[in-house]
N, CA and C atoms as an extended XYZ file, in Angstrom:
471
Properties=species:S:1:pos:R:3:atomname:S:1:resname:S:1:resid:I:1 pbc="F F F"
N       106.598       81.993       62.277 N   MET     1
C       106.723       82.141       63.708 CA  MET     1
C       106.270       83.528       64.155 C   MET     1
N       106.646       84.546       63.374 N   ALA     2
C       106.252       85.914       63.726 CA  ALA     2
C       104.736       86.062       63.723 C   ALA     2
N       104.080       85.418       62.743 N   LEU     3
C       102.629       85.487       62.670 CA  LEU     3
C       101.995       84.827       63.899 C   LEU     3
N       102.555       83.715       64.346 N   LEU     4
C       102.042       83.030       65.525 CA  LEU     4
C       102.174       83.915       66.757 C   LEU     4
N       103.315       84.576       66.918 N   LEU     5
C       103.508       85.473       68.059 CA  LEU     5
C       102.539       86.645       68.016 C   LEU     5
N       102.297       87.161       66.832 N   LEU     6
C       101.352       88.260       66.679 CA  LEU     6
C        99.945       87.820       67.061 C   LEU     6
N        99.549       86.631       66.635 N   LEU     7
C        98.223       86.118       66.973 CA  LEU     7
C        98.091       85.868       68.469 C   LEU     7
N        99.128       85.355       69.104 N   LEU     8
C        99.095       85.134       70.547 CA  LEU     8
C        98.991       86.455       71.302 C   LEU     8
N        99.707       87.469       70.843 N   ALA     9
C        99.652       88.783       71.486 CA  ALA     9
C        98.253       89.368       71.387 C   ALA     9
N        97.576       89.131       70.270 N   ALA    10
C        96.230       89.655       70.078 CA  ALA    10
C        95.241       89.010       71.031 C   ALA    10
N        95.536       87.795       71.493 N   CYS    11
C        94.642       87.089       72.404 CA  CYS    11
C        94.925       87.410       73.866 C   CYS    11
N        96.043       88.087       74.144 N   ALA    12
C        96.409       88.407       75.524 CA  ALA    12
C        95.393       89.382       76.108 C   ALA    12
N        95.192       89.301       77.436 N   PRO    13
C        94.251       90.235       78.049 CA  PRO    13
C        94.754       91.672       77.908 C   PRO    13
N        93.813       92.599       77.860 N   GLY    14
C        94.161       94.004       77.710 CA  GLY    14
C        94.845       94.553       78.946 C   GLY    14
N        95.482       95.670       78.772 N   ALA    15
C        96.139       96.344       79.882 CA  ALA    15
C        95.082       96.890       80.837 C   ALA    15
N        95.428       96.998       82.115 N   PRO    16
C        94.474       97.601       83.052 CA  PRO    16
C        94.342       99.092       82.747 C   PRO    16
N        93.235       99.699       83.129 N   PRO    17
C        93.073      101.133       82.858 CA  PRO    17
C        94.057      101.951       83.688 C   PRO    17
N        94.401      103.142       83.207 N   PRO    18
C        95.262      104.016       84.001 CA  PRO    18
C        94.489      104.519       85.220 C   PRO    18
N        95.185      105.125       86.172 N   PRO    19
C        94.487      105.656       87.353 CA  PRO    19
C        93.433      106.697       86.961 C   PRO    19
N        92.368      106.771       87.732 N   ASN    20
C        91.327      107.772       87.511 CA  ASN    20
C        91.873      109.138       87.912 C   ASN    20
N        91.940      110.053       86.941 N   ARG    21
C        92.422      111.407       87.221 CA  ARG    21
C        91.535      112.417       86.509 C   ARG    21
N        91.231      113.471       87.238 N   ALA    22
C        90.427      114.567       86.691 CA  ALA    22
C        91.189      115.868       86.889 C   ALA    22
N        90.867      116.850       86.063 N   TYR    23
C        91.455      118.180       86.169 CA  TYR    23
C        90.381      119.189       85.785 C   TYR    23
N        90.140      120.150       86.643 N   GLY    24
C        89.125      121.155       86.346 CA  GLY    24
C        87.746      120.554       86.135 C   GLY    24
N        87.448      119.463       86.834 N   GLY    25
C        86.153      118.810       86.693 CA  GLY    25
C        86.015      117.950       85.451 C   GLY    25
N        87.131      117.761       84.721 N   MET    26
C        87.101      116.959       83.489 CA  MET    26
C        87.902      115.679       83.694 C   MET    26
N        87.394      114.531       83.231 N   PRO    27
C        88.180      113.303       83.326 CA  PRO    27
C        89.325      113.327       82.315 C   PRO    27
N        90.533      112.974       82.762 N   ILE    28
C        91.695      112.997       81.880 CA  ILE    28
C        92.209      111.580       81.613 C   ILE    28
N        92.225      110.732       82.623 N   THR    29
C        92.568      109.320       82.447 CA  THR    29
C        91.675      108.497       83.373 C   THR    29
N        91.518      107.208       83.025 N   GLY    30
C        90.767      106.355       83.925 CA  GLY    30
C        90.040      105.215       83.263 C   GLY    30
N        89.120      104.670       84.025 N   SER    31
C        88.369      103.480       83.632 CA  SER    31
C        87.026      103.866       83.025 C   SER    31
N        86.358      102.880       82.448 N   LEU    32
C        85.020      103.082       81.911 CA  LEU    32
C        84.059      103.507       83.020 C   LEU    32
N        84.159      102.895       84.187 N   ALA    33
C        83.280      103.270       85.303 CA  ALA    33
C        83.484      104.737       85.685 C   ALA    33
N        84.736      105.205       85.680 N   PHE    34
C        85.032      106.609       85.993 CA  PHE    34
C        84.461      107.523       84.912 C   PHE    34
N        84.610      107.128       83.646 N   ALA    35
C        84.054      107.920       82.539 CA  ALA    35
C        82.548      108.083       82.718 C   ALA    35
N        81.875      107.012       83.048 N   ARG    36
C        80.420      107.074       83.231 CA  ARG    36
C        80.068      107.919       84.452 C   ARG    36
N        80.845      107.782       85.521 N   GLN    37
C        80.625      108.589       86.722 CA  GLN    37
C        80.747      110.082       86.407 C   GLN    37
N        81.618      110.438       85.457 N   MET    38
C        81.840      111.826       85.072 CA  MET    38
C        80.862      112.292       83.984 C   MET    38
N        79.860      111.450       83.660 N   GLY    39
C        78.809      111.851       82.743 CA  GLY    39
C        78.994      111.436       81.298 C   GLY    39
N        80.001      110.633       80.999 N   PHE    40
C        80.245      110.153       79.633 CA  PHE    40
C        79.523      108.819       79.446 C   PHE    40
N        78.222      108.914       79.210 N   SER    41
C        77.398      107.706       79.169 CA  SER    41
C        76.920      107.330       77.777 C   SER    41
N        77.091      108.215       76.806 N   ASP    42
C        76.668      107.948       75.428 CA  ASP    42
C        77.840      107.257       74.716 C   ASP    42
N        77.889      105.923       74.749 N   CYS    43
C        79.042      105.178       74.245 CA  CYS    43
C        78.697      104.400       72.976 C   CYS    43
N        79.648      104.408       72.031 N   VAL    44
C        79.492      103.712       70.758 CA  VAL    44
C        80.768      102.920       70.490 C   VAL    44
N        80.626      101.671       70.091 N   ASP    45
C        81.778      100.848       69.723 CA  ASP    45
C        82.195      101.217       68.307 C   ASP    45
N        83.442      101.690       68.142 N   THR    46
C        83.922      102.112       66.824 CA  THR    46
C        84.772      101.048       66.149 C   THR    46
N        84.840       99.875       66.678 N   ALA    47
C        85.635       98.744       66.195 CA  ALA    47
C        87.068       98.796       66.724 C   ALA    47
N        87.615       99.975       66.990 N   THR    48
C        88.960      100.055       67.573 CA  THR    48
C        88.918      100.604       68.994 C   THR    48
N        87.870      101.352       69.318 N   THR    49
C        87.720      101.900       70.667 CA  THR    49
C        86.239      101.919       71.030 C   THR    49
N        86.007      102.200       72.276 N   LEU    50
C        84.666      102.503       72.743 CA  LEU    50
C        84.668      104.007       72.981 C   LEU    50
N        83.971      104.765       72.137 N   ARG    51
C        83.959      106.230       72.281 CA  ARG    51
C        82.755      106.619       73.117 C   ARG    51
N        83.035      107.269       74.245 N   CYS    52
C        81.975      107.749       75.125 CA  CYS    52
C        81.955      109.274       75.075 C   CYS    52
N        80.753      109.831       74.926 N   ARG    53
C        80.602      111.272       74.717 CA  ARG    53
C        79.772      111.917       75.806 C   ARG    53
N        80.009      113.224       75.915 N   LYS    54
C        79.226      114.062       76.817 CA  LYS    54
C        79.038      115.407       76.132 C   LYS    54
N        77.838      115.922       76.188 N   ARG    55
C        77.540      117.220       75.576 CA  ARG    55
C        77.583      118.328       76.635 C   ARG    55
N        77.741      119.561       76.153 N   GLY    56
C        77.617      120.720       77.032 CA  GLY    56
C        78.794      120.978       77.951 C   GLY    56
N        79.993      120.572       77.560 N   MET    57
C        81.166      120.759       78.422 CA  MET    57
C        81.727      122.177       78.273 C   MET    57
N        82.148      122.737       79.394 N   MET    58
C        82.756      124.063       79.423 CA  MET    58
C        84.222      123.909       79.829 C   MET    58
N        85.088      124.706       79.183 N   VAL    59
C        86.519      124.715       79.501 CA  VAL    59
C        86.955      126.173       79.550 C   VAL    59
N        87.534      126.583       80.653 N   ALA    60
C        88.047      127.947       80.799 CA  ALA    60
C        86.974      128.979       80.449 C   ALA    60
N        85.745      128.725       80.842 N   GLY    61
C        84.653      129.638       80.569 CA  GLY    61
C        84.168      129.632       79.134 C   GLY    61
N        84.682      128.729       78.325 N   GLN    62
C        84.307      128.644       76.907 CA  GLN    62
C        83.493      127.377       76.665 C   GLN    62
N        82.675      127.427       75.637 N   GLY    63
C        81.865      126.282       75.279 CA  GLY    63
C        80.451      126.744       74.981 C   GLY    63
N        79.510      125.843       74.977 N   PRO    64
C        79.668      124.436       75.320 CA  PRO    64
C        80.303      123.635       74.178 C   PRO    64
N        81.074      122.622       74.583 N   PHE    65
C        81.751      121.729       73.659 CA  PHE    65
C        81.180      120.328       73.782 C   PHE    65
N        81.401      119.548       72.742 N   GLU    66
C        81.185      118.105       72.797 CA  GLU    66
C        82.465      117.511       73.378 C   GLU    66
N        82.352      116.501       74.210 N   GLY    67
C        83.525      115.841       74.772 CA  GLY    67
C        83.524      114.371       74.417 C   GLY    67
N        84.714      113.817       74.196 N   GLY    68
C        84.828      112.405       73.855 CA  GLY    68
C        85.999      111.755       74.559 C   GLY    68
N        85.783      110.537       75.022 N   LEU    69
C        86.834      109.703       75.605 CA  LEU    69
C        86.913      108.441       74.766 C   LEU    69
N        88.113      108.073       74.341 N   ASP    70
C        88.319      106.847       73.578 CA  ASP    70
C        88.896      105.797       74.509 C   ASP    70
N        88.088      104.790       74.798 N   LEU    71
C        88.483      103.715       75.709 CA  LEU    71
C        88.922      102.502       74.904 C   LEU    71
N        90.031      101.913       75.305 N   TYR    72
C        90.631      100.803       74.575 CA  TYR    72
C        90.364       99.474       75.270 C   TYR    72
N        90.659       98.384       74.560 N   GLY    73
C        90.451       97.045       75.098 CA  GLY    73
C        89.018       96.590       74.876 C   GLY    73
N        88.760       95.351       75.231 N   ASP    74
C        87.410       94.805       75.080 CA  ASP    74
C        86.431       95.613       75.918 C   ASP    74
N        85.425       96.159       75.269 N   ASP    75
C        84.390       96.958       75.931 CA  ASP    75
C        84.969       98.100       76.765 C   ASP    75
N        86.105       98.658       76.340 N   GLY    76
C        86.700       99.799       77.038 CA  GLY    76
C        87.428       99.448       78.319 C   GLY    76
N        87.720       98.163       78.536 N   ALA    77
C        88.311       97.710       79.796 CA  ALA    77
C        89.707       98.269       80.069 C   ALA    77
N        90.425       98.702       79.038 N   SER    78
C        91.770       99.258       79.252 CA  SER    78
C        91.741      100.759       79.507 C   SER    78
N        90.572      101.343       79.533 N   GLY    79
C        90.420      102.732       79.921 CA  GLY    79
C        90.820      103.740       78.858 C   GLY    79
N        90.963      104.991       79.295 N   PHE    80
C        91.240      106.103       78.388 CA  PHE    80
C        92.392      106.939       78.923 C   PHE    80
N        93.048      107.625       77.992 N   GLN    81
C        94.127      108.547       78.329 CA  GLN    81
C        93.935      109.802       77.503 C   GLN    81
N        93.315      110.796       78.073 N   GLY    82
C        93.103      112.066       77.397 CA  GLY    82
C        91.652      112.304       77.053 C   GLY    82
N        91.285      113.564       77.079 N   LEU    83
C        89.943      114.030       76.760 CA  LEU    83
C        90.010      114.847       75.480 C   LEU    83
N        89.076      114.613       74.575 N   THR    84
C        88.990      115.375       73.334 CA  THR    84
C        87.704      116.189       73.350 C   THR    84
N        87.836      117.488       73.007 N   LEU    85
C        86.690      118.390       72.959 CA  LEU    85
C        86.610      119.033       71.584 C   LEU    85
N        85.405      119.345       71.119 N   TRP    86
C        85.221      120.015       69.838 CA  TRP    86
C        83.880      120.733       69.858 C   TRP    86
N        83.700      121.613       68.885 N   HIS    87
C        82.433      122.329       68.717 CA  HIS    87
C        81.877      121.933       67.355 C   HIS    87
N        80.657      121.440       67.334 N   ASP    88
C        80.079      120.941       66.079 CA  ASP    88
C        79.898      122.010       65.015 C   ASP    88
N        79.590      123.241       65.411 N   ALA    89
C        79.246      124.262       64.422 CA  ALA    89
C        80.333      125.301       64.181 C   ALA    89
N        81.284      125.456       65.108 N   ASP    90
C        82.281      126.522       65.009 CA  ASP    90
C        83.686      125.949       65.189 C   ASP    90
N        84.402      125.793       64.088 N   GLN    91
C        85.755      125.224       64.138 CA  GLN    91
C        86.732      126.087       64.930 C   GLN    91
N        86.470      127.369       65.067 N   ARG    92
C        87.374      128.269       65.791 CA  ARG    92
C        87.062      128.344       67.284 C   ARG    92
N        85.970      127.773       67.729 N   ALA    93
C        85.535      127.907       69.124 CA  ALA    93
C        86.589      127.429       70.113 C   ALA    93
N        87.335      126.379       69.767 N   VAL    94
C        88.326      125.846       70.716 CA  VAL    94
C        89.439      126.855       71.005 C   VAL    94
N        89.665      127.800       70.088 N   PHE    95
C        90.699      128.811       70.327 CA  PHE    95
C        90.301      129.784       71.442 C   PHE    95
N        89.042      129.774       71.830 N   GLY    96
C        88.575      130.658       72.896 CA  GLY    96
C        89.232      130.403       74.233 C   GLY    96
N        89.807      129.218       74.436 N   VAL    97
C        90.473      128.935       75.712 CA  VAL    97
C        91.867      129.572       75.781 C   VAL    97
N        92.451      129.937       74.648 N   GLU    98
C        93.832      130.435       74.636 CA  GLU    98
C        94.031      131.726       75.427 C   GLU    98
N        93.175      132.754       75.314 N   PRO    99
C        93.387      133.952       76.134 CA  PRO    99
C        93.357      133.653       77.636 C   PRO    99
N        92.479      132.729       78.043 N   PHE   100
C        92.397      132.317       79.445 CA  PHE   100
C        93.725      131.696       79.895 C   PHE   100
N        94.255      130.783       79.098 N   LEU   101
C        95.508      130.115       79.446 CA  LEU   101
C        96.666      131.118       79.484 C   LEU   101
N        96.757      131.960       78.472 N   LYS   102
C        97.838      132.950       78.408 CA  LYS   102
C        97.809      133.879       79.619 C   LYS   102
N        96.629      134.343       80.009 N   ALA   103
C        96.488      135.258       81.144 CA  ALA   103
C        96.881      134.597       82.470 C   ALA   103
N        96.907      133.284       82.513 N   ARG   104
C        97.235      132.564       83.743 CA  ARG   104
C        98.629      131.936       83.712 C   ARG   104
N        99.458      132.396       82.786 N   GLY   105
C       100.858      131.994       82.782 CA  GLY   105
C       101.206      130.724       82.039 C   GLY   105
N       100.289      130.204       81.228 N   TRP   106
C       100.595      129.038       80.419 CA  TRP   106
C       101.473      129.476       79.248 C   TRP   106
N       102.340      128.581       78.782 N   THR   107
C       103.265      128.877       77.685 CA  THR   107
C       102.822      128.144       76.424 C   THR   107
N       102.870      128.855       75.297 N   LEU   108
C       102.473      128.284       74.014 CA  LEU   108
C       103.689      127.744       73.270 C   LEU   108
N       103.548      126.545       72.730 N   CYS   109
C       104.518      125.957       71.805 CA  CYS   109
C       103.725      125.558       70.570 C   CYS   109
N       104.059      126.138       69.444 N   ARG   110
C       103.389      125.770       68.188 CA  ARG   110
C       104.284      124.789       67.455 C   ARG   110
N       103.736      123.616       67.155 N   THR   111
C       104.508      122.568       66.494 CA  THR   111
C       103.966      122.337       65.095 C   THR   111
N       104.678      121.547       64.320 N   GLY   112
C       104.180      121.145       63.017 CA  GLY   112
C       105.046      121.627       61.881 C   GLY   112
N       104.503      121.462       60.706 N   THR   113
C       105.241      121.790       59.494 CA  THR   113
C       104.542      122.861       58.672 C   THR   113
N       103.601      123.544       59.298 N   GLU   114
C       102.832      124.600       58.651 CA  GLU   114
C       101.816      124.091       57.640 C   GLU   114
N       101.719      122.787       57.427 N   ASP   115
C       100.680      122.295       56.521 CA  ASP   115
C        99.979      121.047       57.031 C   ASP   115
N       100.502      120.404       58.058 N   ARG   116
C        99.813      119.246       58.634 CA  ARG   116
C       100.379      118.943       60.019 C   ARG   116
N        99.531      118.465       60.877 N   GLY   117
C        99.954      118.071       62.205 CA  GLY   117
C       100.278      119.222       63.133 C   GLY   117
N        99.940      120.434       62.720 N   ASP   118
C       100.255      121.588       63.555 CA  ASP   118
C        99.395      121.579       64.813 C   ASP   118
N       100.036      121.891       65.940 N   GLN   119
C        99.344      121.947       67.225 CA  GLN   119
C        99.772      123.202       67.975 C   GLN   119
N        98.839      123.836       68.655 N   ASN   120
C        99.155      124.820       69.676 CA  ASN   120
C        99.128      124.052       70.985 C   ASN   120
N       100.288      123.885       71.601 N   ILE   121
C       100.379      123.115       72.838 CA  ILE   121
C       100.688      124.083       73.979 C   ILE   121
N        99.818      124.087       74.964 N   TRP   122
C        99.935      124.972       76.116 CA  TRP   122
C       100.368      124.167       77.333 C   TRP   122
N       101.465      124.595       77.962 N   THR   123
C       101.978      123.930       79.159 CA  THR   123
C       102.218      124.964       80.251 C   THR   123
N       102.265      124.472       81.475 N   LYS   124
C       102.559      125.332       82.623 CA  LYS   124
C       103.294      124.484       83.653 C   LYS   124
N       104.470      124.941       84.105 N   PRO   125
C       105.197      124.168       85.106 CA  PRO   125
C       104.315      123.865       86.321 C   PRO   125
N       104.344      122.616       86.726 N   GLY   126
C       103.563      122.178       87.874 CA  GLY   126
C       102.153      121.722       87.554 C   GLY   126
N       101.685      121.993       86.337 N   SER   127
C       100.342      121.543       85.967 CA  SER   127
C       100.394      120.069       85.591 C   SER   127
N        99.401      119.293       85.999 N   PRO   128
C        99.386      117.874       85.626 CA  PRO   128
C        98.919      117.625       84.197 C   PRO   128
N        98.435      118.672       83.505 N   VAL   129
C        97.919      118.495       82.145 CA  VAL   129
C        98.555      119.495       81.193 C   VAL   129
N        98.376      119.212       79.909 N   ARG   130
C        98.682      120.163       78.841 CA  ARG   130
C        97.480      120.197       77.916 C   ARG   130
N        97.310      121.322       77.248 N   TYR   131
C        96.232      121.494       76.287 CA  TYR   131
C        96.845      121.486       74.892 C   TYR   131
N        96.225      120.781       73.970 N   SER   132
C        96.710      120.702       72.597 CA  SER   132
C        95.544      121.016       71.660 C   SER   132
N        95.731      122.037       70.815 N   ILE   133
C        94.678      122.476       69.897 CA  ILE   133
C        95.155      122.275       68.470 C   ILE   133
N        94.336      121.597       67.669 N   ASP   134
C        94.651      121.394       66.249 CA  ASP   134
C        94.704      122.738       65.536 C   ASP   134
N        95.759      122.935       64.766 N   MET   135
C        95.847      124.117       63.905 CA  MET   135
C        95.441      123.760       62.475 C   MET   135
N        95.884      122.608       62.011 N   SER   136
C        95.468      122.119       60.698 CA  SER   136
C        94.620      120.880       60.961 C   SER   136
N        93.622      120.673       60.156 N   TYR   137
C        92.686      119.591       60.432 CA  TYR   137
C        91.957      119.194       59.160 C   TYR   137
N        91.354      118.014       59.209 N   TRP   138
C        90.553      117.531       58.076 CA  TRP   138
C        89.098      117.354       58.469 C   TRP   138
N        88.814      117.317       59.727 N   GLY   139
C        87.440      117.138       60.189 CA  GLY   139
C        87.118      118.198       61.212 C   GLY   139
N        86.742      117.779       62.386 N   LYS   140
C        86.462      118.704       63.474 CA  LYS   140
C        87.776      119.116       64.131 C   LYS   140
N        87.971      120.415       64.322 N   ARG   141
C        89.154      120.883       65.050 CA  ARG   141
C        88.989      120.476       66.509 C   ARG   141
N        90.050      119.920       67.093 N   ARG   142
C        89.981      119.366       68.443 CA  ARG   142
C        90.788      120.196       69.436 C   ARG   142
N        90.322      120.166       70.658 N   LEU   143
C        91.072      120.601       71.828 CA  LEU   143
C        91.245      119.351       72.666 C   LEU   143
N        92.488      118.967       72.906 N   ARG   144
C        92.735      117.777       73.728 CA  ARG   144
C        93.356      118.194       75.049 C   ARG   144
N        92.905      117.563       76.121 N   VAL   145
C        93.468      117.766       77.444 CA  VAL   145
C        94.157      116.452       77.800 C   VAL   145
N        95.481      116.533       77.972 N   LEU   146
C        96.313      115.342       78.141 CA  LEU   146
C        97.162      115.451       79.402 C   LEU   146
N        97.527      114.320       79.965 N   ILE   147
C        98.459      114.319       81.090 CA  ILE   147
C        99.788      114.884       80.605 C   ILE   147
N       100.374      115.790       81.376 N   ASP   148
C       101.692      116.336       81.046 CA  ASP   148
C       102.733      115.516       81.789 C   ASP   148
N       103.482      114.741       81.045 N   ASP   149
C       104.488      113.870       81.648 CA  ASP   149
C       105.846      114.550       81.758 C   ASP   149
N       105.920      115.838       81.450 N   GLY   150
C       107.151      116.582       81.584 CA  GLY   150
C       108.028      116.589       80.354 C   GLY   150
N       107.664      115.814       79.327 N   THR   151
C       108.482      115.823       78.109 CA  THR   151
C       108.197      117.112       77.341 C   THR   151
N       109.204      117.656       76.675 N   PRO   152
C       108.962      118.871       75.887 CA  PRO   152
C       107.902      118.596       74.829 C   PRO   152
N       107.081      119.597       74.515 N   PRO   153
C       106.009      119.383       73.548 CA  PRO   153
C       106.505      119.156       72.120 C   PRO   153
N       107.762      119.387       71.854 N   GLY   154
C       108.290      119.183       70.509 CA  GLY   154
C       109.057      120.418       70.078 C   GLY   154
N       109.643      120.376       68.917 N   PRO   155
C       110.294      121.586       68.444 CA  PRO   155
C       109.237      122.665       68.191 C   PRO   155
N       109.418      123.799       68.830 N   CYS   156
C       108.449      124.889       68.717 CA  CYS   156
C       108.849      125.801       67.569 C   CYS   156
N       107.859      126.250       66.808 N   LEU   157
C       108.103      127.195       65.716 CA  LEU   157
C       108.165      128.590       66.262 C   LEU   157
């Protein structure tokens, strides 16, 4: 019976995309049409998501970065939640945004266990987003721009 319910759930239509929201000229949540409108037109089906990319993105005067949106559902119909940025040649480049954030009153919370999953999470009261930078990584170090829902970023070290 459980297998039947699982199969039925897999056939259900996908969730609608979240509202289209941008911050600092960057798309943070929204639909595939919004992603394309914001210049994310280089899309590849990865079997679990539709990854749409944009080159040459600047954040806090730093970059240029590669940007990626992971859209869920059939052909990205369920939209995306969060923007991922990285630098192909310089793993430390994403840290360049930290002095900008600190100078403007953002607060740092460093999470993790010192060997995996570590994040520098920057928040600011009243901001609709938070920035999360990988501290430990196995591939490209990422800077993620995510909606800040007001929950604490986690236990800070």
